[in-house]
mmCIF file of C-alpha atoms (C1' of nucleotides) in Angstrom:
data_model
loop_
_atom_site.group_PDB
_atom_site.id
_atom_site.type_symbol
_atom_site.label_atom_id
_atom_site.label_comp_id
_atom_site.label_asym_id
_atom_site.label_seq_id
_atom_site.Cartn_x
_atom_site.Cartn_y
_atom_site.Cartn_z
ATOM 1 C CA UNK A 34 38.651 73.761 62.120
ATOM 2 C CA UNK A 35 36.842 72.001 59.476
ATOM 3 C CA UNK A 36 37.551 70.133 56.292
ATOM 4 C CA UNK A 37 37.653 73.051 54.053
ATOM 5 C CA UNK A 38 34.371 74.231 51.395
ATOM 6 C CA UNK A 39 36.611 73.748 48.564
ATOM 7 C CA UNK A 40 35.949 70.170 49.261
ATOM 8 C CA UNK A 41 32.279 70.820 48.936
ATOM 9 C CA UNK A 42 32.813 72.742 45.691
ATOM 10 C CA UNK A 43 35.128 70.101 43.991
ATOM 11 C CA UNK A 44 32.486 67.681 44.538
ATOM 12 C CA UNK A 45 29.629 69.955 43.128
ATOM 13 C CA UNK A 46 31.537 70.428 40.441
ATOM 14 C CA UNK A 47 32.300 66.817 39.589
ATOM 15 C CA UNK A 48 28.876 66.228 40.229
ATOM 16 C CA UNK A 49 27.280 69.068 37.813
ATOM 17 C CA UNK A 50 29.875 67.657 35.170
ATOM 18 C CA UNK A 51 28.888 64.157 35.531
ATOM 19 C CA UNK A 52 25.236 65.189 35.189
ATOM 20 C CA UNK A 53 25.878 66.684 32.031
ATOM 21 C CA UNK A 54 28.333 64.228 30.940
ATOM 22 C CA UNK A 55 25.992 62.574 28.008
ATOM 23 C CA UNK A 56 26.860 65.282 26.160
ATOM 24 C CA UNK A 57 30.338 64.864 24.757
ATOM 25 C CA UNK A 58 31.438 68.520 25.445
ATOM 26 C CA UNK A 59 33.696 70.737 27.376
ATOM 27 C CA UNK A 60 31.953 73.218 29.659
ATOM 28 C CA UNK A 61 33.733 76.500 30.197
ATOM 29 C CA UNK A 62 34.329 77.268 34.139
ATOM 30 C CA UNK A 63 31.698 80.075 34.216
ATOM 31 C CA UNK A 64 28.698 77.985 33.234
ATOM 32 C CA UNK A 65 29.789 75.597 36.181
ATOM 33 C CA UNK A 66 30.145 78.457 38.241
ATOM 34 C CA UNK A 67 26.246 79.587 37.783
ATOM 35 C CA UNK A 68 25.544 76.510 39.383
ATOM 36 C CA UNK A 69 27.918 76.540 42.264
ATOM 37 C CA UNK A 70 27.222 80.264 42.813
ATOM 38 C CA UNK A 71 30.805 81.581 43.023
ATOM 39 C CA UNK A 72 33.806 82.851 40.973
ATOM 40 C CA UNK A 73 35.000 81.232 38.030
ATOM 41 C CA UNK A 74 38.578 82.143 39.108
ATOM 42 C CA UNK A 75 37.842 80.115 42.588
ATOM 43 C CA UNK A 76 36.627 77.436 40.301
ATOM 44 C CA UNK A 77 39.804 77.138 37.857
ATOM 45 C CA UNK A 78 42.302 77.142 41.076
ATOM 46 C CA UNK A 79 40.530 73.863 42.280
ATOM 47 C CA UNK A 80 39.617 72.270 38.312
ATOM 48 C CA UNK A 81 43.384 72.411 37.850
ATOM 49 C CA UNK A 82 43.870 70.421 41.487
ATOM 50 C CA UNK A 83 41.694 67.688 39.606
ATOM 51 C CA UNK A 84 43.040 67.718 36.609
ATOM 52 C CA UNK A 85 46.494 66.927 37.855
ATOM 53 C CA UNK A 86 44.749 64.214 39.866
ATOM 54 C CA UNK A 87 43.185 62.703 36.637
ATOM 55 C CA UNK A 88 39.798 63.269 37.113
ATOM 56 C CA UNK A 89 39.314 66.255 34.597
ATOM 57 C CA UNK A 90 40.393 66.742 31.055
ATOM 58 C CA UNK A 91 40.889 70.834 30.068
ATOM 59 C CA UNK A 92 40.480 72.353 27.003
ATOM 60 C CA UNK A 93 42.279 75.339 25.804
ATOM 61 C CA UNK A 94 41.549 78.036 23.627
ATOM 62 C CA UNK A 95 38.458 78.523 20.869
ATOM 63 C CA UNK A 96 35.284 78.391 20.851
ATOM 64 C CA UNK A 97 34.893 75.175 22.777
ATOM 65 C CA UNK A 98 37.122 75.257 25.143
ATOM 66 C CA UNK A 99 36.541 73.988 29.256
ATOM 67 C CA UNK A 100 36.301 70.881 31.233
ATOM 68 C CA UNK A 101 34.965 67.591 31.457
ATOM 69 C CA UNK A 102 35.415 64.037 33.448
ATOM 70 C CA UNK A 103 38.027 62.413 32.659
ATOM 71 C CA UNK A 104 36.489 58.976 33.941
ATOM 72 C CA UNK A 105 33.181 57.555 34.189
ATOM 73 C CA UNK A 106 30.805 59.158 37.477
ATOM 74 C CA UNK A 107 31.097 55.830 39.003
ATOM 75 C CA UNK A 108 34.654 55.360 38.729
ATOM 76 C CA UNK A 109 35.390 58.764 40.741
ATOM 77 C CA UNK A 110 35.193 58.102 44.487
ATOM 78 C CA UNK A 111 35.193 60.851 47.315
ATOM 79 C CA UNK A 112 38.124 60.054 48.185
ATOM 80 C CA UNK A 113 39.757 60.283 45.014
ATOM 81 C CA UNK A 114 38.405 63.657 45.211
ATOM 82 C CA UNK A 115 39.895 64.081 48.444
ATOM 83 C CA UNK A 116 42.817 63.451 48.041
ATOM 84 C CA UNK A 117 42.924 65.645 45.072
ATOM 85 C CA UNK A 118 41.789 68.800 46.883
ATOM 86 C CA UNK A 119 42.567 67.974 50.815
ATOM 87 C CA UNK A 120 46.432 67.844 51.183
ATOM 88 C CA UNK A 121 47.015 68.452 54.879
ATOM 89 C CA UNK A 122 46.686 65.715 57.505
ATOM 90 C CA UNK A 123 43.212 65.716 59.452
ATOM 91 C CA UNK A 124 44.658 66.078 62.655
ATOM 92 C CA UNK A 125 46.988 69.194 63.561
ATOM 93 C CA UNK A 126 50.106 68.452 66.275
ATOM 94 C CA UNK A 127 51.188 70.683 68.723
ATOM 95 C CA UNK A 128 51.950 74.194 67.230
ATOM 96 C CA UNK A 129 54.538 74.496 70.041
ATOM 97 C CA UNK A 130 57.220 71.938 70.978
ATOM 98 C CA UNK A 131 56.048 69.631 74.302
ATOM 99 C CA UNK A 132 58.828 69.557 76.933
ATOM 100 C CA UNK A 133 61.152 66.739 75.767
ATOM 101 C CA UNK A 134 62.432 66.175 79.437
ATOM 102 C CA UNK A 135 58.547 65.345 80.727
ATOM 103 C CA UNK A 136 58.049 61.721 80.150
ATOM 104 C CA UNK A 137 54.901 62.399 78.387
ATOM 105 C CA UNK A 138 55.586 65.505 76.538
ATOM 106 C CA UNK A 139 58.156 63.556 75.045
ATOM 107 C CA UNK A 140 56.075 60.092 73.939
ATOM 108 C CA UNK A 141 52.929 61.768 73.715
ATOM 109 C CA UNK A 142 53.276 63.174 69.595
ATOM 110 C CA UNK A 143 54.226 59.747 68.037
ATOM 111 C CA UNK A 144 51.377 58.232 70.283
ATOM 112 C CA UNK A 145 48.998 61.096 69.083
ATOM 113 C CA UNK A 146 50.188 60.197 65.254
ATOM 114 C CA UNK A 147 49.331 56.377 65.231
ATOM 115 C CA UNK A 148 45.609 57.099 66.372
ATOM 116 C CA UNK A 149 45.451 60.107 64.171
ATOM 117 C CA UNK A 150 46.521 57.874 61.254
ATOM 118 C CA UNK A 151 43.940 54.901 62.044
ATOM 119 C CA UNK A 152 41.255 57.253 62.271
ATOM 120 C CA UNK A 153 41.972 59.030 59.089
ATOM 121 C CA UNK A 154 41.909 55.853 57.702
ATOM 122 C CA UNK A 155 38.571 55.271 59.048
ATOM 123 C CA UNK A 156 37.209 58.298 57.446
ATOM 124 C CA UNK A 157 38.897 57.741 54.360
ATOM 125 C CA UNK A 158 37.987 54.678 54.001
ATOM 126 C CA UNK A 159 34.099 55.965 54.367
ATOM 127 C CA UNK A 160 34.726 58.215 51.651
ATOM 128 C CA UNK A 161 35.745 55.516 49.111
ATOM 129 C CA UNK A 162 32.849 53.702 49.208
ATOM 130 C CA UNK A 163 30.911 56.560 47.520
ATOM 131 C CA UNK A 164 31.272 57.621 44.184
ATOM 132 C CA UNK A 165 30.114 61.385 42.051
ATOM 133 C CA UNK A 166 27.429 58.815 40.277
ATOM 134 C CA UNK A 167 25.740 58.259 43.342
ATOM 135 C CA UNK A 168 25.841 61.853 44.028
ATOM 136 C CA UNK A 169 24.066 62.524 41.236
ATOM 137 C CA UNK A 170 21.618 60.077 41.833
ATOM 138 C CA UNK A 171 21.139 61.409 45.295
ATOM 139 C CA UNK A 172 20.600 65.597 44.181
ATOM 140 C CA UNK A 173 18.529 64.616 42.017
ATOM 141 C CA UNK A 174 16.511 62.416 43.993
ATOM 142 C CA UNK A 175 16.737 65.441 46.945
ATOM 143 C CA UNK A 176 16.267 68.146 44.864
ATOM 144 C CA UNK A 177 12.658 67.059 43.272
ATOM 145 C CA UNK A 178 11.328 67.661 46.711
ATOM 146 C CA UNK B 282 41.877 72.955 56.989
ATOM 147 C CA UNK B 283 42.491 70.322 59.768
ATOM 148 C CA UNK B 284 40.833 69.694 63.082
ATOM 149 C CA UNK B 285 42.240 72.569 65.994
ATOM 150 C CA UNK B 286 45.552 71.583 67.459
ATOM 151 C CA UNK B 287 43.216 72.221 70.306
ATOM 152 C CA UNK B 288 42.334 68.946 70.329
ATOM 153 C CA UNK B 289 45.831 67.572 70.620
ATOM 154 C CA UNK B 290 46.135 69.767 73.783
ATOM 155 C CA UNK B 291 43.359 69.020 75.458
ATOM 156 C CA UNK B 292 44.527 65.115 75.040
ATOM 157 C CA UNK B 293 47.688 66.134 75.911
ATOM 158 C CA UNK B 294 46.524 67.322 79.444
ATOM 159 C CA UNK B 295 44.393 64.479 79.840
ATOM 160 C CA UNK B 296 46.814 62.151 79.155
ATOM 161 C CA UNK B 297 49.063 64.255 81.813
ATOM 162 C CA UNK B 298 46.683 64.749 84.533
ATOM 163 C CA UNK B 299 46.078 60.675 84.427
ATOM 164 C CA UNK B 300 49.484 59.900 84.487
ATOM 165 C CA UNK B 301 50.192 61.812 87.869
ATOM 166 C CA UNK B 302 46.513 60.282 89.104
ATOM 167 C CA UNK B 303 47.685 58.360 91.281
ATOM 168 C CA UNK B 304 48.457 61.207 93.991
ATOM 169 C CA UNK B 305 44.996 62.370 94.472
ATOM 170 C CA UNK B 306 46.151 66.025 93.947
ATOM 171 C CA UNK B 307 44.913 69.152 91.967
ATOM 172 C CA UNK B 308 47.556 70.556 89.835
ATOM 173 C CA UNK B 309 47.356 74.408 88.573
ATOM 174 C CA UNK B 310 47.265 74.817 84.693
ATOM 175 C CA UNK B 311 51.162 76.291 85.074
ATOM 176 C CA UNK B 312 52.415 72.750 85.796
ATOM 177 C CA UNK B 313 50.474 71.179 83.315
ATOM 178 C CA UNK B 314 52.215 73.842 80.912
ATOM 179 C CA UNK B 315 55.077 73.440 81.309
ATOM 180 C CA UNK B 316 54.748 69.582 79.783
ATOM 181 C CA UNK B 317 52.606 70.786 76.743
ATOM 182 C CA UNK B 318 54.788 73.898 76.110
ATOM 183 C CA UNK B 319 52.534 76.369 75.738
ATOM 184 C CA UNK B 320 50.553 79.476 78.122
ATOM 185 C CA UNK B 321 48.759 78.593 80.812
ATOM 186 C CA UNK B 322 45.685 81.033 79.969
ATOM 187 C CA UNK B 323 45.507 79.361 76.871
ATOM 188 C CA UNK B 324 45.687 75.346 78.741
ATOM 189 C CA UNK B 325 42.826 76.872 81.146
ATOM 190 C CA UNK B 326 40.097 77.967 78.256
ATOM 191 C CA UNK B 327 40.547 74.244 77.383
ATOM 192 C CA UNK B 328 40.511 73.196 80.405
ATOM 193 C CA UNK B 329 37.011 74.943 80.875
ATOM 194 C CA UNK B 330 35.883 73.040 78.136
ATOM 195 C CA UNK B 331 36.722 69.884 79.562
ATOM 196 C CA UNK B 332 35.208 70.373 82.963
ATOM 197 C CA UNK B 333 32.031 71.659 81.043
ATOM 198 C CA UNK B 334 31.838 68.025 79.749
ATOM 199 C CA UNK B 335 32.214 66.530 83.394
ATOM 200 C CA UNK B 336 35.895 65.387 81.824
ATOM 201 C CA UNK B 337 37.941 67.150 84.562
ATOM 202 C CA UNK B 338 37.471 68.527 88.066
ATOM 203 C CA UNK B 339 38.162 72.075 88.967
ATOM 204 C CA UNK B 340 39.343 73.575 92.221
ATOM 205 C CA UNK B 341 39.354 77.123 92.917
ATOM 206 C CA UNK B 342 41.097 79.492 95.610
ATOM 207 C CA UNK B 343 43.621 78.485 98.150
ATOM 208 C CA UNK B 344 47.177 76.875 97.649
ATOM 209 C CA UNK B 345 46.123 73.066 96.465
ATOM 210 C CA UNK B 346 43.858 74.645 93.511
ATOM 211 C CA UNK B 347 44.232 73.629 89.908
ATOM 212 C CA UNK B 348 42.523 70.488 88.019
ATOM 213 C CA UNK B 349 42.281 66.846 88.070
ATOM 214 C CA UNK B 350 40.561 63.992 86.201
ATOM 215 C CA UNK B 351 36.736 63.255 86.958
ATOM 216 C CA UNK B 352 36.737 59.941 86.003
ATOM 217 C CA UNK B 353 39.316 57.051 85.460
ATOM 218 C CA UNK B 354 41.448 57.367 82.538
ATOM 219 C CA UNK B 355 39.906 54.260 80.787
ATOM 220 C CA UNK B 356 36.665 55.936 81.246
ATOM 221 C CA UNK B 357 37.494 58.619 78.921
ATOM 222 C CA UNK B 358 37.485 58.279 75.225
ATOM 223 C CA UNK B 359 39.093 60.065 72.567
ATOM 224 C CA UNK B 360 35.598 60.745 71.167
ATOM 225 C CA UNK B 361 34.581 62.286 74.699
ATOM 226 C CA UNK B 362 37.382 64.788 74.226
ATOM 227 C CA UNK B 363 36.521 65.372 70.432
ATOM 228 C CA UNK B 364 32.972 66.086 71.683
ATOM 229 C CA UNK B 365 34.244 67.940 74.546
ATOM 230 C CA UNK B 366 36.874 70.488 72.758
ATOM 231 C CA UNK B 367 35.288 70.169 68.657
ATOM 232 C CA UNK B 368 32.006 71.895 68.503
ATOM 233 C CA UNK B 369 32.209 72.446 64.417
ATOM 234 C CA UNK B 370 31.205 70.010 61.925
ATOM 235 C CA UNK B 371 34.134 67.921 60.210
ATOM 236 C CA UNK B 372 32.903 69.202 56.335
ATOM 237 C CA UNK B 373 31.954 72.547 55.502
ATOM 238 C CA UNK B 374 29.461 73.210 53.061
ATOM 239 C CA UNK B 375 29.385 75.855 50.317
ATOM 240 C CA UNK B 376 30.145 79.725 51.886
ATOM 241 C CA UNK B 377 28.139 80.893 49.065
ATOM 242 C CA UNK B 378 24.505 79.792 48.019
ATOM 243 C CA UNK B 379 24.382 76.811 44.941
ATOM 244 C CA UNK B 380 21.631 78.169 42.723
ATOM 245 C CA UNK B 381 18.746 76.597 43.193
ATOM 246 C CA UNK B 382 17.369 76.732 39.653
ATOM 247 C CA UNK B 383 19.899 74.281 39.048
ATOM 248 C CA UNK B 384 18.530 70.839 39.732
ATOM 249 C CA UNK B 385 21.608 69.681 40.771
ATOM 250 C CA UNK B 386 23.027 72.998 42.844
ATOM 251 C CA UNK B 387 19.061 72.492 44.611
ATOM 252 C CA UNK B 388 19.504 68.918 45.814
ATOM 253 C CA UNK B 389 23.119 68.536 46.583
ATOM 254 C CA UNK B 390 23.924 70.290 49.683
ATOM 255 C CA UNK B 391 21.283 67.673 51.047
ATOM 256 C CA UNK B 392 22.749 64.908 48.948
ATOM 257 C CA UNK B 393 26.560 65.642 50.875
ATOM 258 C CA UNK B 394 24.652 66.189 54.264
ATOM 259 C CA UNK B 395 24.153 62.987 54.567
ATOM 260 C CA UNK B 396 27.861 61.840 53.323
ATOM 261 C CA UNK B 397 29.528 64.007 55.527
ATOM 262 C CA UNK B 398 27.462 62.665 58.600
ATOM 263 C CA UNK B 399 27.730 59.173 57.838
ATOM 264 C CA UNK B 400 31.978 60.047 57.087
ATOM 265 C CA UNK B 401 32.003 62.001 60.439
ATOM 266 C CA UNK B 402 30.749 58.999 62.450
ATOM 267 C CA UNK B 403 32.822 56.865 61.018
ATOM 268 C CA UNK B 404 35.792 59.107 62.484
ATOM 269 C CA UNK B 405 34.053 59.052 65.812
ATOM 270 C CA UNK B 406 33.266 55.392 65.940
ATOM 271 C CA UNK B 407 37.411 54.678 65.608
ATOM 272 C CA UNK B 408 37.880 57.693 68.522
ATOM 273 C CA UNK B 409 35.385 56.244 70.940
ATOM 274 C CA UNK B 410 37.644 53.003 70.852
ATOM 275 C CA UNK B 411 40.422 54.595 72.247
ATOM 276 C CA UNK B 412 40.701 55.885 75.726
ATOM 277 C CA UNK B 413 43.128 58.219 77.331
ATOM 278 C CA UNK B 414 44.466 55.236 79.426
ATOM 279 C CA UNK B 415 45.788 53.733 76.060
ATOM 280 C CA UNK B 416 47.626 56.943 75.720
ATOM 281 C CA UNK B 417 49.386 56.976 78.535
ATOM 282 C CA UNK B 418 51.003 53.682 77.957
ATOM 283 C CA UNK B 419 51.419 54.592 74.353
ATOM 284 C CA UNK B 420 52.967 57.843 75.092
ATOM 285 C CA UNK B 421 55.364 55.858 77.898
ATOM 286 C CA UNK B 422 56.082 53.225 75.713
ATOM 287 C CA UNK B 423 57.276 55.878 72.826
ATOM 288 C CA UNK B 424 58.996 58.144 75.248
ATOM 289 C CA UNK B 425 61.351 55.028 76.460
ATOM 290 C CA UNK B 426 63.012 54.582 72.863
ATOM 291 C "C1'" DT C 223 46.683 83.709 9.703
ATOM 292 C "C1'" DT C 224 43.629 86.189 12.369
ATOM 293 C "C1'" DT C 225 40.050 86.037 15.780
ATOM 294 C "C1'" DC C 226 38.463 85.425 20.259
ATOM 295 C "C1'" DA C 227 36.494 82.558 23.964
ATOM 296 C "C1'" DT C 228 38.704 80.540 27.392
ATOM 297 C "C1'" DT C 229 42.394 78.965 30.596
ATOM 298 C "C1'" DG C 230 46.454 79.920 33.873
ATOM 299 C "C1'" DA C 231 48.486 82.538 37.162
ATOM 300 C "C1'" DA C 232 49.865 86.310 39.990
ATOM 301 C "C1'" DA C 233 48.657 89.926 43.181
ATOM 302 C "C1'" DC C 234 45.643 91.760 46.139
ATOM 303 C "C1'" DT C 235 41.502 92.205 49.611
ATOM 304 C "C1'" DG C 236 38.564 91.291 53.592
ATOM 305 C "C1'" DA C 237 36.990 88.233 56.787
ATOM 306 C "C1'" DA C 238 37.663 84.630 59.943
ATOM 307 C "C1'" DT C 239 40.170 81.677 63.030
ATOM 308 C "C1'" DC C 240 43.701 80.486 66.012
ATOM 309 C "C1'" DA C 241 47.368 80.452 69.405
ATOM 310 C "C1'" DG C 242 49.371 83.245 72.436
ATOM 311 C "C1'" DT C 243 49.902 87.442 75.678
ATOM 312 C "C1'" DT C 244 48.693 90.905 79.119
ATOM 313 C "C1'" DA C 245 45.995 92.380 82.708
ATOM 314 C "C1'" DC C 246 42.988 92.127 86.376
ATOM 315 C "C1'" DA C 247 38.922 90.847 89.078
ATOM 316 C "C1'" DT C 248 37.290 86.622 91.496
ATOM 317 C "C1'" DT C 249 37.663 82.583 94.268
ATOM 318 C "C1'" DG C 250 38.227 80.086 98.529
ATOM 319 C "C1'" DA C 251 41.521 76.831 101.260
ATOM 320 C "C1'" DG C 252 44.629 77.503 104.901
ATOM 321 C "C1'" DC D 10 43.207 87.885 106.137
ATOM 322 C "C1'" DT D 11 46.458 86.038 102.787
ATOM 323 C "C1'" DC D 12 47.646 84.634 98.468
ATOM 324 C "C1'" DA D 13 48.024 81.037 94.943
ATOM 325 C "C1'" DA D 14 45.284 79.985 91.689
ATOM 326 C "C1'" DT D 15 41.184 80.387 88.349
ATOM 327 C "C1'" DG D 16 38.060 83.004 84.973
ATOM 328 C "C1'" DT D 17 37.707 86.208 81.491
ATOM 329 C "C1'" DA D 18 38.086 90.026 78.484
ATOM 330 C "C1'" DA D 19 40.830 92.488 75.195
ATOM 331 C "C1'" DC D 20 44.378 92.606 72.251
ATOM 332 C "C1'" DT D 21 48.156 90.936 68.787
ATOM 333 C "C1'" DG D 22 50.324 88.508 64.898
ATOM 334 C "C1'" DA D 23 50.201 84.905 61.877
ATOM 335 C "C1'" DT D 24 47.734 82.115 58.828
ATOM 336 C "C1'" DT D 25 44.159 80.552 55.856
ATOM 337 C "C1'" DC D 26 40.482 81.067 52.873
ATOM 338 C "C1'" DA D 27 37.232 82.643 49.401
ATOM 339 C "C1'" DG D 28 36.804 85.943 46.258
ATOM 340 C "C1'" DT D 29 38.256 89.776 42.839
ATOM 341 C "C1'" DT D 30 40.942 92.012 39.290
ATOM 342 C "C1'" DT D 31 44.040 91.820 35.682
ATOM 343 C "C1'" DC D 32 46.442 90.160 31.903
ATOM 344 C "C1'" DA D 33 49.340 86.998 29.258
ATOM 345 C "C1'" DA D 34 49.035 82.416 26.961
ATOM 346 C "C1'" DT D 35 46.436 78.932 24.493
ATOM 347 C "C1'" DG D 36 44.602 76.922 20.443
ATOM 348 C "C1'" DA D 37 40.125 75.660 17.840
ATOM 349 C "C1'" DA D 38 37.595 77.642 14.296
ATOM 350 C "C1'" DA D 39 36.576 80.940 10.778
#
DNA sequence: TTTCATTGAAACTGAATCAGTTACATTGAG
DNA sequence: CTCAATGTAACTGATTCAGTTTCAATGAAA
């Protein structure tokens, strides 16, 4: 399957924050949410995955409570994100055991692992090269068409 | 959620089928089971997938039917097998619609379009450098110890 | 100290996906 | 003709995911 949409929200969120970020405020989960289009709820589960990660400060209680970055747009890669929100390896093994007494069902996961590592890498290492700020530069440039 | 353990099958059979090459033989999907571990009806729909992409041979009816490679092993990439057995993107996008009188919920589905495609062929540059050949040795070389 | 907007978390739902099984018609070499 | 094998449809059980409902806990502000 795919890398899952709660990626895609964590980084709409991030970027909707960081858009709004001039303001020195903290932005309760269902105003981000009437951008995202979904629950608040949904919202919280993964703002508390990037909290713990660093990338969001919370708020409780009164009138102002919420979220906001906890770093500067351009200091918040993708893959910080990521990492954050993503905590299963890319690649899934075998769900059953390969026969240990073929010569190849028995090398074949560890040589499966080393090229599923490298290429994680590779992807990972395409993710840190972008950051939220250029994500808001590039909805904004997108959306004014 | 992670890319189908499908894919480690279907590179499991591959990297099977080209180790017993050699003998210019068809073997049924219950051999080729019985090294991966799991059903045989299950090995075949991925199998169908793989002679769909001109990765494997089929032959039907009589006592010598079953499957072998179409090609040599180092003539089949990792990527080839991806492309073969992986027909969803890597990133999913929202499941529910960003509101588009948000500027930034209008232009960023767009804005991670692009991200995702670039990260997603980044992944498939590193597959495309490995071939199934290199598995086989790998796997060998990891069953030994 | 009270108020109250908001977070945190648990429990549940419905839909989707996946691996795996059973069953049976189809194929075609020998 | 035989029969070992494929192709395929239908079903199951487990898992994951997004989304909802509910309610206790928080803590800034009046």
């Amino acid at each position: 399957m795919a890398i899952v949409s709660r990626y895609t929200v964590a980084l709409h969120i991030l970027t909707w924050l960081a858009y709004w970020s001039e303001k020195d405020e903290f932005f309760p989960s269902d105003r981000i949410a009437n951008s995202v289009g979904t629950s608040p709820v949904f919202l919280r589960r993964i703002l508390g995955q990037l909290a713990k990660a660093g990338l969001v400060l919370v708020q409780h209680g009164g009138t102002g409570a919420g979220w906001k970055l906890a770093r500067l747009p351009e200091e918040i890669s993708l893959l910080d994100v990521y990492e954050a929100v993503v905590q299963t390896p890319l690649f899934e093994l075998h769900h059953s055991q390969p026969n240990p007494s073929c010569i190849i069902g028995n090398g074949i996961q560890p040589a499966l692992q080393t090229v599923y590592e490298d290429s994680e890498e590779a992807l990972k290492r395409r993710l840190a090269q972008e950051s939220i700020r250029d994500l808001v530069a590039s909805s904004l440039e997108q959306g004014k068409q």
